[in-house]
Coordinates of C-alpha atoms and ligand atoms in Angstrom, one line a residue:
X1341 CA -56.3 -67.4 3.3
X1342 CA -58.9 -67.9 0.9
X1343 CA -58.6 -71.5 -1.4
X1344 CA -60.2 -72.5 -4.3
X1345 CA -60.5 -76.8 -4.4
X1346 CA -61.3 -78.1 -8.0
X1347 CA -60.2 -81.5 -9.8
X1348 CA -60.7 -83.7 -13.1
X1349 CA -62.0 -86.5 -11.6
X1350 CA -65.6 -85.4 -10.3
X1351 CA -66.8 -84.0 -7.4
X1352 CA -67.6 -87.5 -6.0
X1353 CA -64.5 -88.6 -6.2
X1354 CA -62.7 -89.6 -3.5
X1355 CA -59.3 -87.8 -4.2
X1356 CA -61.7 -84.5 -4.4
X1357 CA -62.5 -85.1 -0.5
X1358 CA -58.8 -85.9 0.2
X1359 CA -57.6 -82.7 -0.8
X1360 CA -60.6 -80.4 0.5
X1361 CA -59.7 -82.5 4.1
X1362 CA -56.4 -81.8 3.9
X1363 CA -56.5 -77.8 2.8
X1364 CA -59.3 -77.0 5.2
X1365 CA -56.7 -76.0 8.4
X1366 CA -55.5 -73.5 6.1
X1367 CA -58.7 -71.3 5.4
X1368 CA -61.8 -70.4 3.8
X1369 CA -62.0 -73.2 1.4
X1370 CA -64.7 -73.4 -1.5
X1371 CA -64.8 -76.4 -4.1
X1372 CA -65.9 -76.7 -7.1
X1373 CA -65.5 -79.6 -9.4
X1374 CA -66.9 -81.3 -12.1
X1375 CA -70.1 -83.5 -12.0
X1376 CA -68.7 -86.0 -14.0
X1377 CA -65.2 -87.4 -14.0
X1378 CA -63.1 -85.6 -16.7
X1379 CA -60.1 -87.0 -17.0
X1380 CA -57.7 -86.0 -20.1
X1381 CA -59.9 -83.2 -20.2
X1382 CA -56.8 -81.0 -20.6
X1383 CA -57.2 -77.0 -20.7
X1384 CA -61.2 -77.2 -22.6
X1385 CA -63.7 -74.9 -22.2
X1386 CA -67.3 -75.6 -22.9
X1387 CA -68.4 -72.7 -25.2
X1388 CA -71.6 -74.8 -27.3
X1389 CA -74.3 -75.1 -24.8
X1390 CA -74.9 -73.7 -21.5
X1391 CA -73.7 -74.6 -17.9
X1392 CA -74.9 -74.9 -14.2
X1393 CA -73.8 -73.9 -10.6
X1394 CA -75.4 -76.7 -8.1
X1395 CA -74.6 -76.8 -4.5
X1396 CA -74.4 -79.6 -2.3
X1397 CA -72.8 -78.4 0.9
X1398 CA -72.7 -75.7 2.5
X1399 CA -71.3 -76.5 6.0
X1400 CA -68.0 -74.8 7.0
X1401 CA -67.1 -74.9 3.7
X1402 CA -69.4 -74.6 0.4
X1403 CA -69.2 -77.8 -2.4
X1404 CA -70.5 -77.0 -6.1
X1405 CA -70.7 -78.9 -8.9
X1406 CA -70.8 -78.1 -12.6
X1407 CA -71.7 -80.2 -15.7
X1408 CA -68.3 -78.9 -17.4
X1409 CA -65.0 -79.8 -17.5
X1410 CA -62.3 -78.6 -14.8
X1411 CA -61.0 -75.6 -16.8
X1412 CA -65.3 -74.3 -16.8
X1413 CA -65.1 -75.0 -12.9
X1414 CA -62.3 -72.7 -12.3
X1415 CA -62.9 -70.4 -14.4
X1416 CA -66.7 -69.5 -13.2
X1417 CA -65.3 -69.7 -10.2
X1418 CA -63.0 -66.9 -10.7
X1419 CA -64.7 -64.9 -13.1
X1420 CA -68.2 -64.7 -11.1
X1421 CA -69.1 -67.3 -8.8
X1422 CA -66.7 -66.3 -6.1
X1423 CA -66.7 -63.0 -4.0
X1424 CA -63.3 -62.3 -4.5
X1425 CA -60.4 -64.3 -6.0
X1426 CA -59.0 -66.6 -3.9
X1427 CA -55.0 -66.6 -2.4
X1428 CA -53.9 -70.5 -3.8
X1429 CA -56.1 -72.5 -6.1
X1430 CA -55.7 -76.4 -5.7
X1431 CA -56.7 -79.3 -7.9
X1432 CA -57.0 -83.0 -7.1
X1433 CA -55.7 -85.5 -5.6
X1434 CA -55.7 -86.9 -9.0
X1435 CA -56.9 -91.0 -8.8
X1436 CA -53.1 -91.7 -10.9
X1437 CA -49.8 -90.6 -11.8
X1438 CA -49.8 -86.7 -13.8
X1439 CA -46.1 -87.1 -14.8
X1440 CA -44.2 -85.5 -18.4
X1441 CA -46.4 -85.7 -21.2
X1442 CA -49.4 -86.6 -18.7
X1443 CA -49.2 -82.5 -18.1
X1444 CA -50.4 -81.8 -21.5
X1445 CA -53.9 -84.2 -21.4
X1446 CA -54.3 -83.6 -17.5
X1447 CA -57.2 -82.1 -16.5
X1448 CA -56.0 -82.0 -12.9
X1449 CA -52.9 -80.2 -14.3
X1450 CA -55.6 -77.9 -16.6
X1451 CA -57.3 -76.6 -13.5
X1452 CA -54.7 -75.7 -11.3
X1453 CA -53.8 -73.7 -14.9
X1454 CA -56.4 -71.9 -15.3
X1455 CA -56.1 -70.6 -11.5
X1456 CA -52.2 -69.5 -12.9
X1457 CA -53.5 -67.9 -16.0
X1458 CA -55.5 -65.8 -14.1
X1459 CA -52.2 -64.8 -11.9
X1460 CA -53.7 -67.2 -8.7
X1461 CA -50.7 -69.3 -7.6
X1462 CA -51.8 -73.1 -8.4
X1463 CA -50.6 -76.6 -7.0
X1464 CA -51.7 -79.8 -8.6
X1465 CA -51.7 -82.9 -6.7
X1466 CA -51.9 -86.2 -7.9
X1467 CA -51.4 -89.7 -6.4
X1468 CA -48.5 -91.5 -8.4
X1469 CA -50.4 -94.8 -8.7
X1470 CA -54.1 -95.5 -9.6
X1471 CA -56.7 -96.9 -6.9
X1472 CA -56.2 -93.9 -3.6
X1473 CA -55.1 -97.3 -1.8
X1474 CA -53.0 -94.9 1.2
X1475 CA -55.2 -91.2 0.7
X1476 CA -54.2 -91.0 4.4
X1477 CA -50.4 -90.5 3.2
X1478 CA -51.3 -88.1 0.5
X1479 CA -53.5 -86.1 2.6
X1480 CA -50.4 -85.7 5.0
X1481 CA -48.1 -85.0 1.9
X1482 CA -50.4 -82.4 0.6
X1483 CA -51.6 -80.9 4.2
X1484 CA -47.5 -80.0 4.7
X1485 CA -47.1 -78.8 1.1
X1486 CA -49.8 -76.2 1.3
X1487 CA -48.8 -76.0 5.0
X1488 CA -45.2 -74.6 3.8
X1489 CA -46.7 -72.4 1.3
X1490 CA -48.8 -70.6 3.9
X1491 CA -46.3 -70.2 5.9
X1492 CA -43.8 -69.1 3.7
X1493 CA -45.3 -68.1 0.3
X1494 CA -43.4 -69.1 -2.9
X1495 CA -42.3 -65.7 -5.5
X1496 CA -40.5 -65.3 -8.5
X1497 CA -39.9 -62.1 -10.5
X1498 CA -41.7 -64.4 -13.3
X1499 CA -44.7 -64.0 -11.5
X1500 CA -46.4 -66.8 -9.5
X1501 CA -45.8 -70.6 -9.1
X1502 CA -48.0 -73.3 -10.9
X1503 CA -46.8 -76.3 -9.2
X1504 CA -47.2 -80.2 -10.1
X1505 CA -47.3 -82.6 -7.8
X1506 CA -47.2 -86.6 -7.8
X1507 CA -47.1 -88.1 -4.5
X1508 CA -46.4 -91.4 -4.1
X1509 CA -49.8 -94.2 -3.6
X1510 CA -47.8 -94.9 0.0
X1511 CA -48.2 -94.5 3.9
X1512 CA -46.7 -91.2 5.1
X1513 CA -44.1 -93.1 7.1
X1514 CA -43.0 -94.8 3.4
X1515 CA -42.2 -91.4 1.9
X1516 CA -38.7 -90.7 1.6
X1517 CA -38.7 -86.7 1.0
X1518 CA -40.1 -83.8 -1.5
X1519 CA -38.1 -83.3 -4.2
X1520 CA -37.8 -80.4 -7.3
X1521 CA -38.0 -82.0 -10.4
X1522 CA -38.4 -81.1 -14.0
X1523 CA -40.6 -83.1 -16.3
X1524 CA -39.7 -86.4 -18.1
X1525 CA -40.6 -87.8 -21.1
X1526 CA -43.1 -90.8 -22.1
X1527 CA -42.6 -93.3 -25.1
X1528 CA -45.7 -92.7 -27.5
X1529 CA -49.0 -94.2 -26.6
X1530 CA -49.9 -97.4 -27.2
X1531 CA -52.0 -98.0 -30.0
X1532 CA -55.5 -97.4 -30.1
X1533 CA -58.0 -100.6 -28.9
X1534 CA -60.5 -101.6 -31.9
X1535 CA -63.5 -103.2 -30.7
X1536 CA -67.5 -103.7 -32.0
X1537 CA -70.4 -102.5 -29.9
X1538 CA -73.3 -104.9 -29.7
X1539 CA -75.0 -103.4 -32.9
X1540 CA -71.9 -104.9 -34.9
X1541 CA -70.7 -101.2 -35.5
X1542 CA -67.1 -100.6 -34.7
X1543 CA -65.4 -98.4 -31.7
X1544 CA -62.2 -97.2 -31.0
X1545 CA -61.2 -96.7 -27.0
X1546 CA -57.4 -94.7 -27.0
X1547 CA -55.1 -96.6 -25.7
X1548 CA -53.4 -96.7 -22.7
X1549 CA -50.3 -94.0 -21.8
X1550 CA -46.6 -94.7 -23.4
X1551 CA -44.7 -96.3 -20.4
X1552 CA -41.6 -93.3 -19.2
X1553 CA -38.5 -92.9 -22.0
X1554 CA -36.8 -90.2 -19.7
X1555 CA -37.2 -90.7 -16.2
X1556 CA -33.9 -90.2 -14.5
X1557 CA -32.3 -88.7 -12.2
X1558 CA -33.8 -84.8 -11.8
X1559 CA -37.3 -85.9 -13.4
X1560 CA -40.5 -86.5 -11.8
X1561 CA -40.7 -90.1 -12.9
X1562 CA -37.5 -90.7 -11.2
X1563 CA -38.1 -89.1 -8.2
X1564 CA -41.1 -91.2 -7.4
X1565 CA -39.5 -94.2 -8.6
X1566 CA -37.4 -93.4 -5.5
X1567 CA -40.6 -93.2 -3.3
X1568 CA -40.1 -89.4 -3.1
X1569 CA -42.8 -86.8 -3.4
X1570 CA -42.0 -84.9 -7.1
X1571 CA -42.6 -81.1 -7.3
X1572 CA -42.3 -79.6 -10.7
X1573 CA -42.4 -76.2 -11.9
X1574 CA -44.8 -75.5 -14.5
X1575 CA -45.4 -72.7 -17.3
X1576 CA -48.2 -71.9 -19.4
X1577 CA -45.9 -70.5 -22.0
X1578 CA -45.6 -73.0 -25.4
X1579 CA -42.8 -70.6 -26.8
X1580 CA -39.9 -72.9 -28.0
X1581 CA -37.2 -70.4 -26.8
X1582 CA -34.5 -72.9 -28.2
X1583 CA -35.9 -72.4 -31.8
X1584 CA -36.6 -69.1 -32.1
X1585 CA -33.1 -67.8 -33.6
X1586 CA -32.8 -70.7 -36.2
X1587 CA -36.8 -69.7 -36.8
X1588 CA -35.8 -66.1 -37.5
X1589 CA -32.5 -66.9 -39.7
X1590 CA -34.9 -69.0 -41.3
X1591 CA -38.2 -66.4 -42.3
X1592 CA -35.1 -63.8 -42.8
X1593 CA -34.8 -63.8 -46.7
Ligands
MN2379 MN1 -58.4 -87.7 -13.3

């Protein structure tokens, strides 16, 4: 199995070595990842100046960075750098929780996307609470998840999985399960933090995430709330299918 290792938060980071560690049983791994961290970089491309391919490992496993953002990383990857496309591309372990409208900024969530968009199937990981203070329990968490999916490959007639993942910042042993979950729901964000920079002018820093509005039972906040593992299903499709009939009674004269 070949696997493609990327994340938002840098190729230094220590999440990104977490993940590569914990994949590497499976396969030929290759990483690629950022330079710097890119976090709430969401799905970007860089399209306005020019971009480069450095390695710094190339052991048992090869280690490139790029001065992008994590949808560029993928993407080269898949459209040139790599020999031939790889069987499951992976992305993380995110340093903090990618949960409901997280999905959207994430650009941990963006580069296991891109992977999907190109019809690769994708797993996210991300550790539930900031500061990697148990990797040893994620690695576990994400070794048997990729583990499972090796040995028993997910399919849908829809086509393949893009999976989110929040695991929860705990020792294996404090893990109560893997759950299914569907996305919940975060208040707005909290307003924006005015400041002055040391020449007097003013700066804006956007303020932190809206604390979780729908986080019950079924959702991902909910299930780690219960110290589980949360597993979502995610699309790339925006489509309000809800909307469309009172759309089209609507544009109907
Ligand atoms: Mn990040």
């Amino acid at each position: 199995m070949r696997i493609l290792v990327s994340n938002d938060d840098g190729y230094l980071a220590p999440g990104f070595g977490a993940l590569i560690e914990a994949v590497k049983p499976f396969g030929e791994v290759t990483a690629v990842a950022p330079e710097q961290n890119c976090s709430g970089a969401s799905n970007s491309l860089t399209l306005t100046r020019p971009l480069f391919v450095r390695q710094v490992h190339s052991g048992d496993h090869a280690v490139y960075f790029i001065n992008g953002t994590p949808t560029d990383c993928v993407h080269i990857a898949l459209t040139g750098l790599l020999d031939q496309m790889p069987d499951l591309v992976v992305s993380g372990l995110n340093d903090g929780q990618n949960m409901g409208d997280d999905t959207i900024y994430s650009g941990t969530v963006a580069a296991a996307m891109e992977g999907y968009i190109f019809g690769v199937p994708s797993i996210a990981f991300s550790h539930a609470e900031k500061g990697h203070a148990h990797l040893d329990g994620a690695v576990a968490v994400m070794r048997e998840i990729v583990g499972r999916y090796v040995a028993q490959p997910l399919a849908h007639r829809s086509g393949p999985f893009l999976l989110n993942v929040n695991i929860p910042n705990a020792p294996r042993d404090r893990i109560a399960g893997v759950v299914a979950t569907r996305l919940g729901r975060r208040h707005p964000a909290e307003p924006v933090i005015q400041s002055q920079n040391p020449r007097g002018e003013t700066i804006w820093w956007v303020g932190a995430a809206g604390s979780a509005k729908d986080a019950g039972e079924g959702t991902d906040f909910g299930a780690v709330a219960q110290s589980c593992v949360s597993v979502t299903p995610l699309r790339a499709d925006l489509t309000h299918h809800d909307q469309l009939d009172v759309l089209n009674a609507w544009l109907t004269p």
